[in-house]
Tab-separated table of C-alpha atoms in Angstrom:
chain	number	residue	atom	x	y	z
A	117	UNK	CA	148.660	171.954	76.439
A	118	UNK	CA	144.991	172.590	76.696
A	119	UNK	CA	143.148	169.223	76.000
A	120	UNK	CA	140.324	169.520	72.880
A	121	UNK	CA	137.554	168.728	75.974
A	122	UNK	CA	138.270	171.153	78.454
A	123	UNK	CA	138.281	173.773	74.898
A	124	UNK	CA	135.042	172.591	73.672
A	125	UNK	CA	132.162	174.967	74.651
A	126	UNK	CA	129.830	173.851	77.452
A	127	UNK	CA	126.895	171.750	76.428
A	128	UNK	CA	123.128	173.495	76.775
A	129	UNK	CA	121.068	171.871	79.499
A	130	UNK	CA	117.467	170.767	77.301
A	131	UNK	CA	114.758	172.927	78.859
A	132	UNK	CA	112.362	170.187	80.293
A	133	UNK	CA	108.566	171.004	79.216
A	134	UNK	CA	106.794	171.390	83.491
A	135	UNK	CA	104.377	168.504	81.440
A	136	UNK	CA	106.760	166.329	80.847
A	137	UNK	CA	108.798	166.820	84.434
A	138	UNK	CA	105.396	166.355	86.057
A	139	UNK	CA	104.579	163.353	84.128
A	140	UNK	CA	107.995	161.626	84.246
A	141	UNK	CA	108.031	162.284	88.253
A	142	UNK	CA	104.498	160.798	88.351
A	143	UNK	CA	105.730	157.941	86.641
A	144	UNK	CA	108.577	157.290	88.612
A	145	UNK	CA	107.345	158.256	92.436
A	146	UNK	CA	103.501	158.930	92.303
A	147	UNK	CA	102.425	155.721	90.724
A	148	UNK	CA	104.250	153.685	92.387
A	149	UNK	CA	103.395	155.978	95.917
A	150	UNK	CA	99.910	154.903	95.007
A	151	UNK	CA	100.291	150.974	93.754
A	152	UNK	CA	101.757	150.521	96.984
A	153	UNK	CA	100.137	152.847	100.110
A	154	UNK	CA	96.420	153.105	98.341
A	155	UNK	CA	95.869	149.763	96.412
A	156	UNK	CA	92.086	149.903	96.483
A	157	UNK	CA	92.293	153.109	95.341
A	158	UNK	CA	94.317	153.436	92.425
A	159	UNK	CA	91.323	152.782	89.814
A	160	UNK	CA	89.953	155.604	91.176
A	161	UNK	CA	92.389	157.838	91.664
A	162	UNK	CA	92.762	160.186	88.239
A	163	UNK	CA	96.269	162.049	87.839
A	164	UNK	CA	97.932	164.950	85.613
A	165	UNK	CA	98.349	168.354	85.578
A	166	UNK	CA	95.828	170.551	84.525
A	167	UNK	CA	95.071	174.508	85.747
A	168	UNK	CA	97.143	177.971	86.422
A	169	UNK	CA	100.448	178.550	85.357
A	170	UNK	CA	102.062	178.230	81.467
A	171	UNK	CA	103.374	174.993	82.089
A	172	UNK	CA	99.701	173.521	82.094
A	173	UNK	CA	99.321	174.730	78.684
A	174	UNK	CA	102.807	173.920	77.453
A	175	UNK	CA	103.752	177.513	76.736
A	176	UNK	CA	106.725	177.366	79.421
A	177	UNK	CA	110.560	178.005	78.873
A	178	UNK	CA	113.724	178.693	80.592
A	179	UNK	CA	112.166	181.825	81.656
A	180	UNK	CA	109.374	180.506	83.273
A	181	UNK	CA	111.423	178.168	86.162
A	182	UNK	CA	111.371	181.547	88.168
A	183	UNK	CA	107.789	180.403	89.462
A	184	UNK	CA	104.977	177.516	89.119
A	185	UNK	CA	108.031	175.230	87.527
A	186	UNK	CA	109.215	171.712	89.648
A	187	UNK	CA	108.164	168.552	90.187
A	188	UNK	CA	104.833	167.920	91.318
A	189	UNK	CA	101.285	166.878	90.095
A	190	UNK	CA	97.638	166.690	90.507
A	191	UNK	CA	95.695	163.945	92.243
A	192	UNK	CA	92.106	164.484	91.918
A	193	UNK	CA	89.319	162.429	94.022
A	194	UNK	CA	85.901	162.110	94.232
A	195	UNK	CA	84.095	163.988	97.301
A	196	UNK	CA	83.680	160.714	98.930
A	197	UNK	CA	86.856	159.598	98.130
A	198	UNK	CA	88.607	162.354	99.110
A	199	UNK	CA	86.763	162.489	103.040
A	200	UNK	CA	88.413	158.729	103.208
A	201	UNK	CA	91.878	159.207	102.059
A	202	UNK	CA	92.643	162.805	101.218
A	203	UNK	CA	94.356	163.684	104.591
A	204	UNK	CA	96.550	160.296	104.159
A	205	UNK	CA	97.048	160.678	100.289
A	206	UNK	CA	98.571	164.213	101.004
A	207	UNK	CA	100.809	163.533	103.486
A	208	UNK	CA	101.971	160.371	101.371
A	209	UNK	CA	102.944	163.358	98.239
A	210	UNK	CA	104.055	165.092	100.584
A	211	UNK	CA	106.876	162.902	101.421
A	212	UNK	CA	107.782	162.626	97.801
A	213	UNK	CA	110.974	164.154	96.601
A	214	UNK	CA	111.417	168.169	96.244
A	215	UNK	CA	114.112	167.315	93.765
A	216	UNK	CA	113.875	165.559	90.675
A	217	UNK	CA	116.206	165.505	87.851
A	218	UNK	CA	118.476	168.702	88.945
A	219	UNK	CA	115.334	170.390	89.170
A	220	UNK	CA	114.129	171.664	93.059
A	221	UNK	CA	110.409	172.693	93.630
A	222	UNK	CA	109.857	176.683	92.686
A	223	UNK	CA	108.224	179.064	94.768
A	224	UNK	CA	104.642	178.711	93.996
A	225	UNK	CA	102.072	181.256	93.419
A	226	UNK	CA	98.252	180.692	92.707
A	227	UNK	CA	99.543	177.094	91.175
A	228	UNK	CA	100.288	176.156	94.685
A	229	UNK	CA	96.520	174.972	95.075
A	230	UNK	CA	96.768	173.050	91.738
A	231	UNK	CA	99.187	170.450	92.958
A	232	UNK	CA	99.079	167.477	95.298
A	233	UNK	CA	95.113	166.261	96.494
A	234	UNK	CA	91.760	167.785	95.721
A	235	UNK	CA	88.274	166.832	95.237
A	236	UNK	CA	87.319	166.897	91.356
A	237	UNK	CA	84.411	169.446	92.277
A	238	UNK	CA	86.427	171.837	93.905
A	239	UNK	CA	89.203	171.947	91.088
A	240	UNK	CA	86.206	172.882	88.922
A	241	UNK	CA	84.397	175.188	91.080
A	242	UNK	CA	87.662	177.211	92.438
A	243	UNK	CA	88.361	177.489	88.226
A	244	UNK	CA	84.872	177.940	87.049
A	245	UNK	CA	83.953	180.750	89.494
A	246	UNK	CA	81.635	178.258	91.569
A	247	UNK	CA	80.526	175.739	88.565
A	248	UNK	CA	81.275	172.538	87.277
A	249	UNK	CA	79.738	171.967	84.353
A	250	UNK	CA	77.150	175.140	82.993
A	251	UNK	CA	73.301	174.103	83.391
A	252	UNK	CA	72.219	177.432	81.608
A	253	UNK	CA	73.352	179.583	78.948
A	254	UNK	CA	74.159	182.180	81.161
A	255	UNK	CA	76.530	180.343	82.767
A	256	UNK	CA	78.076	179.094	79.316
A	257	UNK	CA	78.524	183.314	78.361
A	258	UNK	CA	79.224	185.101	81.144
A	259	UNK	CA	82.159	182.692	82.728
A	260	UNK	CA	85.334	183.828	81.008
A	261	UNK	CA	87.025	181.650	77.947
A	262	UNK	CA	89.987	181.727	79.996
A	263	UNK	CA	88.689	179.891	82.965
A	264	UNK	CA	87.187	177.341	80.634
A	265	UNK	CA	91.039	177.194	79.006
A	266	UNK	CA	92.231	176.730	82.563
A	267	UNK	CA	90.136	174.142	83.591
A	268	UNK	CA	90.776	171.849	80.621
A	269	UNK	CA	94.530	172.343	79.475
A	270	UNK	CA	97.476	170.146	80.237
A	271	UNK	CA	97.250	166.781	80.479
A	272	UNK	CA	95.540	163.769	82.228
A	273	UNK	CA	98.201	161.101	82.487
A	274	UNK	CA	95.687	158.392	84.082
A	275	UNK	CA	91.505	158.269	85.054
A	276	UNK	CA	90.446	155.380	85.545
A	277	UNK	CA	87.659	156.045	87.315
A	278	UNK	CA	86.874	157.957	84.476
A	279	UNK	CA	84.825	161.152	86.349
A	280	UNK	CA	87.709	163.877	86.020
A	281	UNK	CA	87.533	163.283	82.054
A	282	UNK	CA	83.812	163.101	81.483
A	283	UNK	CA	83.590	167.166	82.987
A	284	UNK	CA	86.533	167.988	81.017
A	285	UNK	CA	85.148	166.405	77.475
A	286	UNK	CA	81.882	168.136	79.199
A	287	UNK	CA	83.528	171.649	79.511
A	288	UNK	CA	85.632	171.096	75.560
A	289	UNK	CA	82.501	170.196	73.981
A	290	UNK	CA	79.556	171.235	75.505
A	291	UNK	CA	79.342	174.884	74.502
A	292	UNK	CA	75.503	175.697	73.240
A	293	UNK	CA	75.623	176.212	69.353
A	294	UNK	CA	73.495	179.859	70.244
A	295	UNK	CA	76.181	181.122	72.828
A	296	UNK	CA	78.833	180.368	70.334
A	297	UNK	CA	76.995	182.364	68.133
A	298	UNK	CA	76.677	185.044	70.332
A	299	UNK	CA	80.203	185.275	71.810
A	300	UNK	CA	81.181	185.125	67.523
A	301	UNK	CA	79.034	188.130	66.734
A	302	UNK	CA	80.438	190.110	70.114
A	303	UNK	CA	84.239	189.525	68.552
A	304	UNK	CA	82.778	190.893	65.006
A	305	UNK	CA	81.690	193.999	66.293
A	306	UNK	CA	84.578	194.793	68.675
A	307	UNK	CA	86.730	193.966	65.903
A	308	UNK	CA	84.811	196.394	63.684
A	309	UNK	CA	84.914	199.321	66.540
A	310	UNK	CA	88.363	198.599	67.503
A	311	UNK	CA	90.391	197.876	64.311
A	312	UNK	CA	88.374	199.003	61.173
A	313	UNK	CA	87.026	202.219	63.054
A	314	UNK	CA	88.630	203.579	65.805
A	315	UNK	CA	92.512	202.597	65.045
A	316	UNK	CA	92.293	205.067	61.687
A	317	UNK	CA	90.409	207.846	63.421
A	318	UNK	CA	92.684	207.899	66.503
A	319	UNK	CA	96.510	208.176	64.227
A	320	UNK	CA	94.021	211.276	62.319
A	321	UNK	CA	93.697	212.629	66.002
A	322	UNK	CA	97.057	212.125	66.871
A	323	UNK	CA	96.333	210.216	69.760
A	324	UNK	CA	99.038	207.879	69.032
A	325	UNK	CA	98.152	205.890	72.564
A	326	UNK	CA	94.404	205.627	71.900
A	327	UNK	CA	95.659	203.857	68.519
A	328	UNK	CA	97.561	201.328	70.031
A	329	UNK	CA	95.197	200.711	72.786
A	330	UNK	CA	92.665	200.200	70.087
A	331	UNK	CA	94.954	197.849	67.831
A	332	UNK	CA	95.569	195.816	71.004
A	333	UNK	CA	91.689	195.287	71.879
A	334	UNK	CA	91.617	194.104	68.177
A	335	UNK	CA	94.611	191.736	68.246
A	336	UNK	CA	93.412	190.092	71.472
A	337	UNK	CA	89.814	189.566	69.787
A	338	UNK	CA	90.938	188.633	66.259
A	339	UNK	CA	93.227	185.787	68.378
A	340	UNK	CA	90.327	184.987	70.528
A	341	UNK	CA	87.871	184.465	67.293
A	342	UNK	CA	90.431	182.269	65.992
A	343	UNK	CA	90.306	179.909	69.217
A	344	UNK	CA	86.781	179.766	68.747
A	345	UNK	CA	85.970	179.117	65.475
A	346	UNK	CA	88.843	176.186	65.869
A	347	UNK	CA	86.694	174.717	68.894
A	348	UNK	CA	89.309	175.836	71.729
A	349	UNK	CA	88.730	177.820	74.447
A	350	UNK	CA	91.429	181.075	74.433
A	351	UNK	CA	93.301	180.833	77.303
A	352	UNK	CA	94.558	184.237	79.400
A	353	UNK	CA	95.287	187.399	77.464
A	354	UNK	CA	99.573	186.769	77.436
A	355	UNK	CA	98.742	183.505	75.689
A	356	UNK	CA	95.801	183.899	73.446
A	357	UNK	CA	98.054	185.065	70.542
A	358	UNK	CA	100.449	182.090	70.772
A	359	UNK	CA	97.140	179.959	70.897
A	360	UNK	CA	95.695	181.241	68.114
A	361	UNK	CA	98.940	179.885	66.049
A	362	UNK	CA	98.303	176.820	66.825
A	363	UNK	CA	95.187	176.538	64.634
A	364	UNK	CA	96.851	175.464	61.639
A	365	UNK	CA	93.904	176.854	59.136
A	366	UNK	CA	94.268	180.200	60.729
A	367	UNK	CA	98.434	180.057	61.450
A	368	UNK	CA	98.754	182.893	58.382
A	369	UNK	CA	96.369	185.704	60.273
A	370	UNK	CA	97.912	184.800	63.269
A	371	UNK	CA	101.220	185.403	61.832
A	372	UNK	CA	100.120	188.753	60.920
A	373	UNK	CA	98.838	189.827	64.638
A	374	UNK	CA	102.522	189.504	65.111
A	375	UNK	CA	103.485	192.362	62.679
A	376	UNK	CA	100.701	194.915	63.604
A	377	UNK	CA	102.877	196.655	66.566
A	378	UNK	CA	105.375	197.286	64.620
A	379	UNK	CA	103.537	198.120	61.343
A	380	UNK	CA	101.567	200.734	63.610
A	381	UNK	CA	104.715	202.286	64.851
A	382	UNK	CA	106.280	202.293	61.731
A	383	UNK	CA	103.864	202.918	59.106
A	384	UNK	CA	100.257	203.368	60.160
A	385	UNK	CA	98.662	203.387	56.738
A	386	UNK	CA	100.406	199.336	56.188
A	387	UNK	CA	98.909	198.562	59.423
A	388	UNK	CA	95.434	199.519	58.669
A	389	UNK	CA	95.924	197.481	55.287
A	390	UNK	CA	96.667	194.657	57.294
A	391	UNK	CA	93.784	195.143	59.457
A	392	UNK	CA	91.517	195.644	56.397
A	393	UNK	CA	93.336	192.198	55.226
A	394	UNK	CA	92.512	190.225	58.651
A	395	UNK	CA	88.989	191.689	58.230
A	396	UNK	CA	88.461	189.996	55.052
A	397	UNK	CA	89.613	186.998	55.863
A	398	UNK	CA	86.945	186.711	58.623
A	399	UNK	CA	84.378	187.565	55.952
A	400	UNK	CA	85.443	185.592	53.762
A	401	UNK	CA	85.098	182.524	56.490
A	402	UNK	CA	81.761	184.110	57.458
A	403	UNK	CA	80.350	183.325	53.806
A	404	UNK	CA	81.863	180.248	53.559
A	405	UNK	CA	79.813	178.787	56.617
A	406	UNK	CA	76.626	180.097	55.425
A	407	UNK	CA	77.071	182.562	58.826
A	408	UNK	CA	76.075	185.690	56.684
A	409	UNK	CA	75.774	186.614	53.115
A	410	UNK	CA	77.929	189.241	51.564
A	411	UNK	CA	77.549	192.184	53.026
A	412	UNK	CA	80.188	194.309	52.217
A	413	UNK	CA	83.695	194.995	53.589
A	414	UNK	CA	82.645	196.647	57.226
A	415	UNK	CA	82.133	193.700	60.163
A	416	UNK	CA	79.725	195.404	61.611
A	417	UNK	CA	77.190	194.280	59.712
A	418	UNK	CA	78.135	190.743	59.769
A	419	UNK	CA	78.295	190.561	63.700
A	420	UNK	CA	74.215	191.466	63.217
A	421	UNK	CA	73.952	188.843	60.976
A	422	UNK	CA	75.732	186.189	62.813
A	423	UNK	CA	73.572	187.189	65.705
A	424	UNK	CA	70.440	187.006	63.701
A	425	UNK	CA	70.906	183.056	63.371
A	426	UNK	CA	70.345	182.479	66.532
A	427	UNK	CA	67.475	180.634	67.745
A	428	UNK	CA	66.900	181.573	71.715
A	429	UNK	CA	65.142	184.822	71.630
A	430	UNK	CA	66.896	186.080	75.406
A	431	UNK	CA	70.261	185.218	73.858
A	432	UNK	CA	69.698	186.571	70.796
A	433	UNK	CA	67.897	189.983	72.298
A	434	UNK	CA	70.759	190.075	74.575
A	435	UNK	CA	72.989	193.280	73.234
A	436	UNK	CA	76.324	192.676	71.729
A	437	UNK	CA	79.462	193.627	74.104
A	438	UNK	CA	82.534	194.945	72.969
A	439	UNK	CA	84.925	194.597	76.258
């Protein structure tokens, strides 16, 4: 006679967030690693895990424990710091457990360099492209929203010191009010060129490829406008969709990103109608903060208009890019 336990189906295993593995296994080896082999150190000594991979941004699953996904954190140090006890610091992580909860270190890909000890300006440079915090506007434009995404997602469990924080409130909040502008007004007008012009004419060409080449250009920018009229940086291309649901006052257009492949292959004429929708909506938003006046139903002439507010002449003389 079978007994009613061994008939019950087996029990799903919780998918642990990599955040919340990487905090708990702080918690329970690195802070105490610290308290007790670096004393004098651990008020200056700021932790968490920030960088590459989907588990910094939260956006991990059961999927995901193929790579980038085990126990394991960030320890970043001053430069000075970091020439006193960086060698010693490492080797003390290093002896920390490679299994934590059922759950063995993953091979590691580029995430490999954003675990363990490193100086706070070279987690910022090696993300920034050689920066830490933009001096000019050029560096504020031309450095990708993605590596800005990178360098300030996850989490900081402790900085006490304080250093690691002020360059990431630096890097959330410091964005010039004319390069916003001018990265806004570059999103209008690809999102004019890509979804309100070129979708429609290539289904009339039959180049049925072109089309959905052109509705992905304009899904990836309407997602990417959305991070940054919410204030957040939009992250790599994979994710900037699922970011842009996020932002609650937006969480409708994003919905309807979600239907465009399939309205395209299904019925092209809906999908345009739903890019003519998601077009209004961003004029409507336009108006609202005094970006533009009505101007009619094309984006074009908004991105113009948006660009025309700008107060730097070289940024504002600076033409509008598309890709």
């Amino acid at each position: 006679r079978q007994s009613a336990v061994s008939s019950s189906p087996p029990r799903q295993r919780r998918y642990m967030k990599g955040l919340e593995l990487s905090r708990r296994f702080y918690e329970e080896f690195g802070a105490p690693m610290i308290a007790e082999q670096f004393p004098e150190y651990r008020d200056r000594i700021a932790v968490g895990l920030v960088g590459h991979g989907s588990e910094c941004f939260g956006y991990d699953d059961d999927i995901s424990r193929d790579h980038d996904y085990g126990p394991g954190f960030c320890m970043f140090l001053t430069d000075e710091d970091e020439q006193k006890i960086g060698f010693r610091l490492f080797r003390a992580y290093s002896k920390l457990p490679h299994e934590y909860l059922g759950v063995s270190q993953s091979k590691r890909s580029a995430a490999e360099e954003c675990r363990g000890v490193m100086r706070i300006s070279d987690f910022y440079r090696n993300t920034l492209g050689g920066i830490i915090i933009p001096e000019r506007w050029q560096e504020w434009y031309f450095t990708p929203a993605a590596a800005f995404a990178e360098a300030t997602n996850g989490a900081v469990f402790t900085d006490p010191l304080g250093e690691f924080t002020r360059i990431r409130e630096a890097l959330l909040h410091g964005m010039p009010e004319d390069v916003r502008l001018k990265r806004l007004a570059s999103h209008l007008l690809a999102l004019a060129q890509y979804g309100q012009y070129n979708f429609g004419r290539c289904i009339d060409h039959g180049e049925k490829a072109a089309a959905m080449i052109s509705l992905s250009r304009f899904s990836e920018r309407y997602a990417s406008l959305i991070c940054l009229v919410s204030g957040r940086w939009a992250p790599y291309y994979k994710w900037t969709a699922r970011a842009a649901r996020e932002q609650r006052e937006w969480a409708l257009e994003a919905s309807l990103l979600d239907e465009l492949p399939t309205l395209a292959v299904n019925d092209a004429r809906s999908c345009f109608e739903c890019i003519e929708q998601l077009s209004s909506t961003v004029i409507d938003w336009l108006v609202e903060q005094n970006l533009a006046p009505q101007l009619g139903d094309y984006l074009e002439p908004y991105a113009y208009a948006v660009n025309d507010n700008i107060k730097t002449e070289q940024i504002r003389n600076m033409p509008l890019g598309t890709d």
